[in-house]
DNA sequence: AATCTGTGTAATCGGTGCTTACATTCACGA
DNA sequence: TCGTGAATGTAAGCACCGATTACACAGATT
């Protein structure tokens, strides 16, 4: 374990009495930070964006907020708690963007809406790779410890399942097993997002520019594959 | 940045002269460790298996080898270098297992061999999730800095591409775009592996017991979807 | 036997999360 | 108006980590 996590040390020593800071410029810096909690979250979000989840440190967030290293612990009991809030923020943005994209999609045609969802999903994941990573992996924070993340995530997954179930009911999926289609669709989209995140796409000859087009292509391929009897031609 | 990585500090102080350890049990513990390098690698592999890539620390590996914290640096210039070797070991095992499985598969029938490869891939990934993570993500070590990992990985990817290309040449893929099929296949398998790794499968109602069966099912679904005109029924 | 080379130890630095004791400020009530 | 207590900041310190340096020791070579 690199991070001590739960080490209850004993033995503190009383600090030296500090001379009162009598003489101070009155408007220089107020003792109380306006909204330190919010500033810390923003700093942490920025750190995630710059260097990934690993780059988030309480001290660095405090440094950027112009505050002492111990101050953040008044607002977050631990680094993990800070990460939880960051994850909630990311998950909230993710869901909002997908639902916005879906609101623009025409109703009816469940497979078309599924495609639209997949595109929005991948677009956000590729535009915010490090934030996507936090809410994807259980490594950086535990989904179960945040009701907000869990419910937002369940909502998105439920949306996907519902669309494919509607397509199934409408007879668009032929005789295929619905659950298998749902999981395969999920795996395909999630896999492409992770391939981008993990830097695999260049190996496959897909540059940053072509990534979004390729995402649309494989979604179309998938839809054509599961659709009951679509024209087999691809290469749209 | 949590891990300082490249901080060249200045100013060392000469250590106090140490009294020679004259009296010591001769056979208790030899000064030189038999093969510290190998033992450190094994310890690191074990740490990865226990707590994931993050749990690997030079000090802990040294501790398990019964050696001082500085000793490992005689064999590995940095923690990353140790991780590189661990990744090479994992990648080697991964490739060996897949090639062994493929050797048992009947020649001819490229799609059948692709299925076999996918099964072996997922089986290993699900049996060794933490080791799989090291060689999947660029987060824990840089693939480009290890020729061994790069070539092993390229070999596996090339194998996959070749099998699908053979299927394409044999007319088994209809008019579909080969490259799209290759990337979609990759994304599907990789996505399922990562879903398992990231703990998403329980959310989809797939327990540890059903995971392998489900892996086979979605591979079959994919193959049925891309095959030129297979019977549309799934549920094998 | 002397020496060289490889390998392990001890001590130290700067970074991290986390805790405690103390200081300061603000809001509320008598 | 003036206390007073809660909220929130600072200072100091611990244990852990990776990494470096000076030094001690062992085995092989000459």
XYZ file of C-alpha atoms (C1' of nucleotides) in Angstrom:
532
model
C 0.000 0.000 0.000
C 1.481 3.268 -0.965
C -1.155 5.417 0.617
C -1.329 4.767 4.361
C -5.089 5.211 4.434
C -5.798 4.403 8.049
C -2.754 5.005 10.178
C -3.728 6.340 13.576
C -0.505 7.731 14.977
C -0.226 8.810 18.551
C 1.754 11.424 20.386
C 1.283 15.014 19.405
C 3.320 17.869 20.682
C 1.802 21.234 21.570
C 2.671 23.828 18.962
C 4.705 26.845 19.892
C 2.594 29.827 20.788
C 2.357 31.988 17.712
C 2.541 35.780 17.974
C -0.795 37.279 17.018
C -0.785 38.632 13.529
C -1.582 42.093 14.702
C -0.127 44.138 11.911
C -1.622 43.015 8.656
C -2.814 44.678 5.517
C -6.566 44.692 5.991
C -7.592 43.959 2.413
C -4.696 41.688 1.513
C -6.218 38.268 2.002
C -9.157 37.549 4.243
C -8.678 34.838 6.783
C -11.751 33.061 5.583
C -11.741 31.958 2.017
C -15.010 32.777 0.333
C -16.044 29.292 -0.735
C -13.072 27.035 -0.280
C -15.041 23.883 -0.865
C -16.109 24.954 -4.315
C -12.638 26.200 -5.207
C -11.100 22.922 -4.109
C -13.495 20.941 -6.257
C -12.731 23.116 -9.258
C -9.011 22.748 -8.654
C -9.365 18.990 -8.384
C -11.404 18.857 -11.592
C -8.684 20.827 -13.288
C -6.010 18.507 -11.926
C -7.892 15.524 -13.271
C -8.088 17.187 -16.633
C -4.393 17.936 -16.639
C -2.838 14.769 -15.336
C -5.533 12.199 -14.762
C -6.977 10.938 -11.504
C -3.565 10.176 -10.087
C -2.547 13.798 -10.320
C -5.131 14.850 -7.768
C -3.531 15.626 -4.453
C -5.008 17.465 -1.535
C -1.891 19.531 -1.132
C -1.832 20.650 -4.720
C -5.491 21.571 -4.607
C -4.807 23.560 -1.444
C -1.835 25.205 -3.103
C -3.939 26.311 -6.029
C -6.566 27.623 -3.697
C -3.872 29.582 -1.870
C -4.520 27.868 1.397
C -2.607 25.764 3.889
C -2.257 22.014 3.327
C -4.547 21.141 6.215
C -7.402 23.430 5.254
C -9.101 21.099 2.776
C -9.660 18.568 5.496
C -12.210 20.912 7.030
C -14.316 20.271 3.942
C -13.344 16.747 2.916
C -12.494 14.094 5.469
C -10.104 12.411 3.057
C -8.666 12.560 -0.406
C -11.134 9.882 -1.450
C -14.010 12.072 -0.346
C -12.718 14.809 -2.604
C -12.420 12.350 -5.439
C -15.989 11.257 -4.820
C -17.259 14.768 -5.285
C -15.147 15.161 -8.407
C -16.599 11.950 -9.760
C -20.114 13.143 -9.007
C -19.449 16.340 -10.895
C -18.066 14.452 -13.880
C -20.900 11.957 -13.900
C -23.434 14.753 -13.743
C -21.921 16.511 -16.746
C -21.709 13.249 -18.636
C -25.335 12.425 -18.102
C -26.465 15.952 -18.904
C -24.671 15.970 -22.217
C -26.036 12.607 -23.272
C -29.583 13.481 -22.327
C -29.296 16.761 -24.188
C -28.144 14.951 -27.293
C -30.969 12.459 -26.953
C -33.509 15.224 -26.585
C -32.600 16.406 -30.059
C -33.014 12.962 -31.568
C -36.362 12.186 -33.172
C -38.630 9.897 -31.164
C -39.637 6.581 -32.574
C -36.881 4.530 -34.231
C -35.268 3.098 -31.089
C -32.186 1.970 -32.967
C -31.647 5.459 -34.290
C -31.878 6.808 -30.776
C -29.494 4.134 -29.578
C -27.048 5.254 -32.228
C -27.448 8.839 -31.136
C -26.797 7.885 -27.535
C -23.708 5.955 -28.498
C -22.330 8.868 -30.473
C -22.904 11.298 -27.620
C -21.376 8.850 -25.176
C -18.236 8.435 -27.226
C -17.959 12.087 -28.057
C -17.948 13.068 -24.396
C -15.617 10.244 -23.422
C -13.123 11.227 -26.083
C -13.336 14.894 -25.270
C -12.915 14.340 -21.524
C -10.828 11.197 -21.271
C -9.515 11.683 -17.776
C -12.889 12.560 -16.340
C -14.378 9.592 -18.124
C -11.806 7.385 -16.508
C -12.849 8.370 -13.004
C -16.435 7.372 -13.540
C -15.531 4.260 -15.513
C -13.115 2.463 -13.291
C -13.663 1.489 -9.725
C -10.025 2.147 -9.064
C -10.216 5.839 -8.268
C -13.374 5.889 -6.264
C -16.062 3.450 -5.289
C -19.320 3.916 -7.174
C -21.266 2.366 -4.364
C -20.212 5.078 -1.976
C -21.919 7.778 -3.975
C -25.655 7.609 -4.446
C -25.487 10.406 -6.998
C -23.024 8.635 -9.246
C -24.818 5.344 -8.889
C -28.171 6.780 -9.813
C -26.854 8.873 -12.695
C -25.036 5.871 -14.025
C -28.003 3.570 -13.582
C -30.130 6.083 -15.406
C -27.839 6.040 -18.418
C -27.598 2.285 -18.496
C -31.328 1.980 -18.085
C -31.781 4.322 -21.013
C -29.620 2.123 -23.197
C -31.386 -1.020 -22.122
C -34.768 0.519 -22.733
C -33.949 1.630 -26.246
C -32.723 -1.792 -27.239
C -35.697 -3.403 -25.538
C -38.017 -1.192 -27.571
C -36.202 -2.193 -30.727
C -36.616 -5.774 -29.678
C -40.319 -5.381 -29.063
C -40.713 -3.703 -32.425
C -39.165 -6.759 -34.010
C -36.083 -4.911 -35.194
C -33.669 -7.395 -33.645
C -34.947 -10.600 -35.203
C -34.718 -13.610 -32.971
C -31.637 -12.514 -31.103
C -31.372 -12.678 -27.352
C -32.121 -9.223 -26.008
C -29.788 -9.376 -23.042
C -26.894 -10.475 -25.189
C -27.514 -7.612 -27.581
C -27.611 -5.173 -24.685
C -24.371 -6.360 -23.214
C -22.634 -6.590 -26.564
C -23.696 -3.066 -27.411
C -22.458 -1.851 -24.108
C -19.169 -3.685 -24.478
C -18.656 -2.293 -27.959
C -19.198 1.318 -26.985
C -17.370 1.038 -23.699
C -14.537 -0.788 -25.398
C -14.111 1.880 -28.024
C -14.098 4.590 -25.390
C -11.471 2.739 -23.397
C -9.400 2.064 -26.477
C -9.261 5.785 -27.026
C -8.560 6.439 -23.368
C -5.852 3.811 -23.148
C -4.147 5.017 -26.281
C -4.863 2.003 -28.463
C -6.390 3.769 -31.421
C -3.129 4.921 -33.006
C -2.001 1.315 -33.137
C -5.115 0.630 -35.229
C -4.389 3.462 -37.561
C -7.092 5.673 -36.138
C -5.846 9.166 -35.443
C -7.496 11.767 -33.309
C -9.195 13.232 -36.349
C -10.759 10.016 -37.564
C -11.786 8.756 -34.137
C -15.229 10.253 -34.127
C -15.979 9.069 -37.637
C -14.779 5.598 -36.749
C -17.021 5.610 -33.686
C -20.015 6.297 -35.877
C -18.935 3.606 -38.312
C -18.667 0.823 -35.798
C -21.984 1.839 -34.271
C -23.536 1.533 -37.710
C -21.814 -1.773 -38.182
C -23.214 -3.019 -34.917
C -26.702 -1.829 -35.682
C -26.570 -3.378 -39.121
C -25.384 -6.601 -37.551
C -28.189 -6.872 -35.046
C -30.958 -5.405 -37.187
C -33.292 -8.122 -38.335
C -32.623 -7.957 -42.064
C -30.969 -4.741 -43.081
C -29.071 -4.421 -46.334
C -25.723 -6.063 -45.675
C -23.769 -3.305 -47.344
C -21.688 -1.172 -45.079
C -19.243 1.499 -46.197
C -21.664 4.352 -45.761
C 1.829 15.113 -9.043
C 1.887 12.716 -6.199
C 4.916 10.800 -7.247
C 7.868 13.154 -7.607
C 9.271 11.213 -10.553
C 12.182 13.399 -11.468
C 13.183 15.570 -8.570
C 16.926 16.053 -8.448
C 17.536 17.298 -4.943
C 20.869 18.704 -3.942
C 22.847 18.712 -0.739
C 23.695 15.385 0.790
C 25.409 14.972 4.101
C 28.062 12.310 4.716
C 26.691 9.476 6.769
C 28.074 8.821 10.221
C 30.829 6.220 10.271
C 29.193 2.940 11.104
C 30.840 0.457 13.500
C 31.787 -2.664 11.576
C 29.331 -5.478 12.144
C 32.014 -7.747 13.469
C 29.980 -10.143 15.536
C 27.326 -11.777 13.389
C 25.842 -15.204 13.056
C 27.626 -16.611 10.038
C 24.811 -18.642 8.525
C 21.919 -16.442 9.579
C 21.502 -14.332 6.480
C 24.138 -13.916 3.834
C 25.027 -10.384 2.947
C 24.349 -11.031 -0.676
C 20.870 -12.113 -1.577
C 20.904 -14.987 -4.025
C 18.982 -13.444 -6.887
C 17.430 -10.279 -5.619
C 16.311 -9.106 -9.033
C 14.197 -12.182 -9.621
C 12.765 -12.096 -6.116
C 11.821 -8.439 -6.517
C 10.034 -9.134 -9.769
C 8.110 -11.981 -8.192
C 7.190 -9.831 -5.230
C 5.998 -7.071 -7.533
C 3.950 -9.536 -9.566
C 2.391 -10.731 -6.359
C 1.653 -7.177 -5.251
C -0.055 -6.494 -8.549
C -2.149 -9.592 -8.076
C -3.121 -8.583 -4.578
C -3.846 -4.898 -4.894
C -3.493 -3.859 -8.497
C -0.772 -1.802 -10.110
C -1.076 0.953 -7.536
C -0.126 -1.403 -4.763
C 3.347 -1.920 -6.166
C 5.925 -0.062 -4.148
C 9.653 -0.510 -4.180
C 9.779 -0.476 -0.419
C 7.177 -3.178 -0.045
C 8.920 -5.354 -2.579
C 12.160 -4.840 -0.687
C 10.419 -5.656 2.561
C 9.121 -8.919 1.174
C 12.548 -9.764 -0.112
C 13.943 -9.067 3.357
C 16.206 -6.348 2.129
C 16.801 -2.665 2.786
C 14.682 -0.052 0.990
C 17.543 1.115 -1.170
C 18.664 -2.281 -2.369
C 16.186 -2.618 -5.267
C 17.648 0.449 -6.884
C 20.780 -1.559 -7.643
C 18.641 -3.604 -9.998
C 15.999 -1.129 -11.161
C 16.765 2.533 -11.662
C 13.229 3.507 -10.754
C 9.867 2.175 -9.778
C 8.734 2.562 -13.361
C 11.555 0.327 -14.511
C 10.326 -2.356 -12.140
C 6.813 -1.919 -13.447
C 8.106 -2.280 -16.966
C 9.588 -5.654 -16.187
C 6.396 -6.721 -14.466
C 4.437 -5.675 -17.520
C 6.752 -7.615 -19.781
C 6.260 -10.687 -17.665
C 2.488 -10.299 -17.761
C 2.404 -9.637 -21.479
C 4.554 -12.680 -22.106
C 2.238 -14.945 -20.144
C -0.778 -13.440 -21.859
C 0.577 -14.057 -25.314
C 1.735 -17.566 -24.461
C -1.674 -18.586 -23.198
C -3.466 -17.216 -26.234
C -1.104 -18.844 -28.685
C -1.415 -22.122 -26.852
C -5.187 -21.960 -27.107
C -4.964 -21.094 -30.767
C -2.646 -23.988 -31.418
C -5.393 -26.354 -30.323
C -7.958 -24.768 -32.611
C -8.481 -26.428 -35.975
C -6.949 -24.601 -38.930
C -9.161 -23.305 -41.659
C -12.364 -21.527 -40.571
C -10.850 -18.132 -39.720
C -13.962 -17.020 -37.872
C -13.809 -20.094 -35.684
C -10.210 -19.313 -34.851
C -11.130 -15.712 -34.144
C -13.732 -16.949 -31.710
C -11.176 -19.187 -30.066
C -8.765 -16.298 -29.723
C -11.440 -14.103 -28.216
C -12.358 -16.740 -25.682
C -8.764 -17.255 -24.648
C -8.234 -13.515 -24.448
C -11.207 -13.009 -22.189
C -10.502 -16.040 -20.094
C -7.016 -14.813 -19.261
C -8.148 -11.235 -18.708
C -10.852 -12.343 -16.306
C -8.564 -14.718 -14.481
C -5.774 -12.145 -14.111
C -7.582 -8.825 -14.003
C -4.888 -6.786 -12.347
C -2.144 -8.071 -14.605
C -4.367 -7.425 -17.576
C -4.787 -3.868 -16.450
C -1.068 -3.179 -16.517
C -0.710 -4.217 -20.107
C -3.958 -2.574 -21.166
C -3.669 0.939 -19.928
C -0.866 3.321 -20.623
C -1.293 4.681 -17.152
C 0.970 2.309 -15.288
C 3.770 2.029 -17.736
C 4.508 3.230 -21.224
C 4.232 0.514 -23.851
C 6.617 2.346 -26.092
C 9.411 2.046 -23.587
C 9.429 -1.723 -23.739
C 10.226 -3.389 -27.016
C 9.171 -6.737 -25.598
C 5.691 -5.600 -24.646
C 5.248 -3.716 -27.885
C 6.203 -6.647 -30.029
C 4.180 -9.181 -28.036
C 1.199 -6.915 -28.208
C 1.639 -6.193 -31.882
C 1.858 -9.899 -32.508
C -1.476 -10.531 -30.849
C -3.178 -7.681 -32.629
C -1.694 -8.771 -35.915
C -3.029 -12.258 -35.303
C -6.522 -10.907 -34.827
C -6.316 -8.723 -37.885
C -5.030 -11.586 -39.964
C -7.817 -13.929 -38.976
C -10.493 -11.425 -39.842
C -8.707 -10.558 -43.061
C -8.711 -14.225 -44.005
C -12.401 -14.412 -43.283
C -12.871 -11.369 -45.445
C -10.896 -12.865 -48.313
C -12.897 -16.053 -48.037
C -16.054 -14.026 -48.481
C -17.342 -14.751 -44.998
C -17.898 -11.084 -44.149
C -20.114 -10.070 -47.036
C -19.535 -6.571 -48.280
C -18.558 -5.123 -44.953
C -15.564 -2.882 -44.492
C -12.740 -5.032 -43.176
C -11.092 -2.372 -41.056
C -14.356 -1.505 -39.363
C -14.961 -5.137 -38.578
C -11.481 -5.462 -37.133
C -11.824 -2.452 -34.888
C -15.341 -3.355 -33.831
C -14.224 -6.855 -32.942
C -11.371 -5.487 -30.962
C -13.569 -2.962 -29.190
C -16.100 -5.632 -28.315
C -13.599 -8.013 -26.773
C -11.575 -5.296 -25.103
C -14.731 -3.678 -23.834
C -15.994 -6.861 -22.269
C -12.648 -7.463 -20.602
C -12.616 -3.943 -19.220
C -16.222 -4.237 -18.071
C -15.186 -7.222 -16.025
C -12.073 -5.465 -14.791
C -13.904 -2.288 -13.876
C -16.644 -4.139 -12.073
C -19.481 -3.362 -14.443
C -20.729 -6.871 -15.031
C -22.668 -7.225 -11.783
C -24.670 -4.153 -12.763
C -25.651 -6.031 -15.912
C -26.718 -9.060 -13.981
C -23.688 -11.078 -14.976
C -22.079 -12.782 -12.028
C -18.630 -14.253 -11.866
C -19.998 -17.651 -12.795
C -21.846 -16.544 -15.909
C -19.130 -14.225 -17.154
C -17.308 -16.761 -19.265
C -20.500 -18.043 -20.800
C -21.593 -14.514 -21.571
C -18.236 -13.816 -23.201
C -18.789 -16.720 -25.547
C -22.325 -15.589 -26.247
C -21.438 -12.070 -27.313
C -18.600 -13.397 -29.437
C -21.086 -15.633 -31.192
C -23.454 -12.727 -31.533
C -20.728 -10.641 -33.112
C -19.678 -13.386 -35.489
C -23.282 -14.002 -36.482
C -23.690 -10.299 -37.065
C -20.719 -9.936 -39.369
C -20.982 -13.297 -41.092
C -22.298 -12.869 -44.584
C -25.596 -14.679 -44.188
C -25.659 -16.940 -41.197
C -28.900 -18.101 -39.670
C -30.169 -15.136 -37.645
C -31.013 -17.247 -34.616
C -28.765 -16.790 -31.635
C -29.289 -18.463 -28.244
C -26.878 -21.304 -28.927
C 47.469 -11.503 -0.881
C 45.767 -7.297 -2.828
C 42.356 -5.233 -5.389
C 38.454 -4.539 -8.143
C 33.611 -4.973 -9.021
C 29.105 -5.948 -7.662
C 25.654 -5.602 -4.229
C 23.498 -4.464 0.159
C 22.960 -0.860 4.249
C 22.242 3.541 6.544
C 20.864 8.065 6.310
C 18.651 11.638 4.086
C 15.563 14.611 0.974
C 11.255 16.068 -0.737
C 6.703 14.588 -1.708
C 2.245 12.738 -0.087
C -2.272 11.925 3.141
C -3.783 12.747 7.550
C -4.176 14.449 12.484
C -3.999 17.547 16.340
C -3.406 21.959 18.753
C -4.095 26.562 18.196
C -5.669 31.117 15.900
C -8.939 33.796 13.767
C -13.268 35.290 12.128
C -18.212 35.399 11.731
C -23.020 35.001 13.168
C -26.200 34.972 16.600
C -28.312 36.117 20.947
C -28.615 38.514 25.570
C -23.368 46.547 22.260
C -21.000 42.981 23.571
C -19.973 38.185 24.348
C -19.664 33.641 23.047
C -19.598 29.558 20.354
C -19.324 27.415 15.934
C -16.970 27.443 11.668
C -12.780 27.534 9.348
C -8.308 28.685 8.681
C -2.872 27.885 10.118
C 1.239 25.439 12.077
C 3.481 21.491 13.190
C 4.119 16.806 13.002
C 3.668 11.577 11.817
C 4.174 7.650 8.666
C 4.571 6.342 4.210
C 6.544 6.705 -0.388
C 10.488 7.139 -4.369
C 15.015 8.401 -4.949
C 19.968 9.539 -3.959
C 24.436 9.309 -1.677
C 28.255 7.632 1.180
C 29.792 3.622 2.955
C 30.346 -1.649 4.196
C 30.797 -6.003 2.765
C 31.535 -10.285 -0.192
C 33.352 -12.861 -4.085
C 36.163 -13.261 -8.115
C 40.357 -11.902 -10.586
C 44.898 -10.980 -10.879
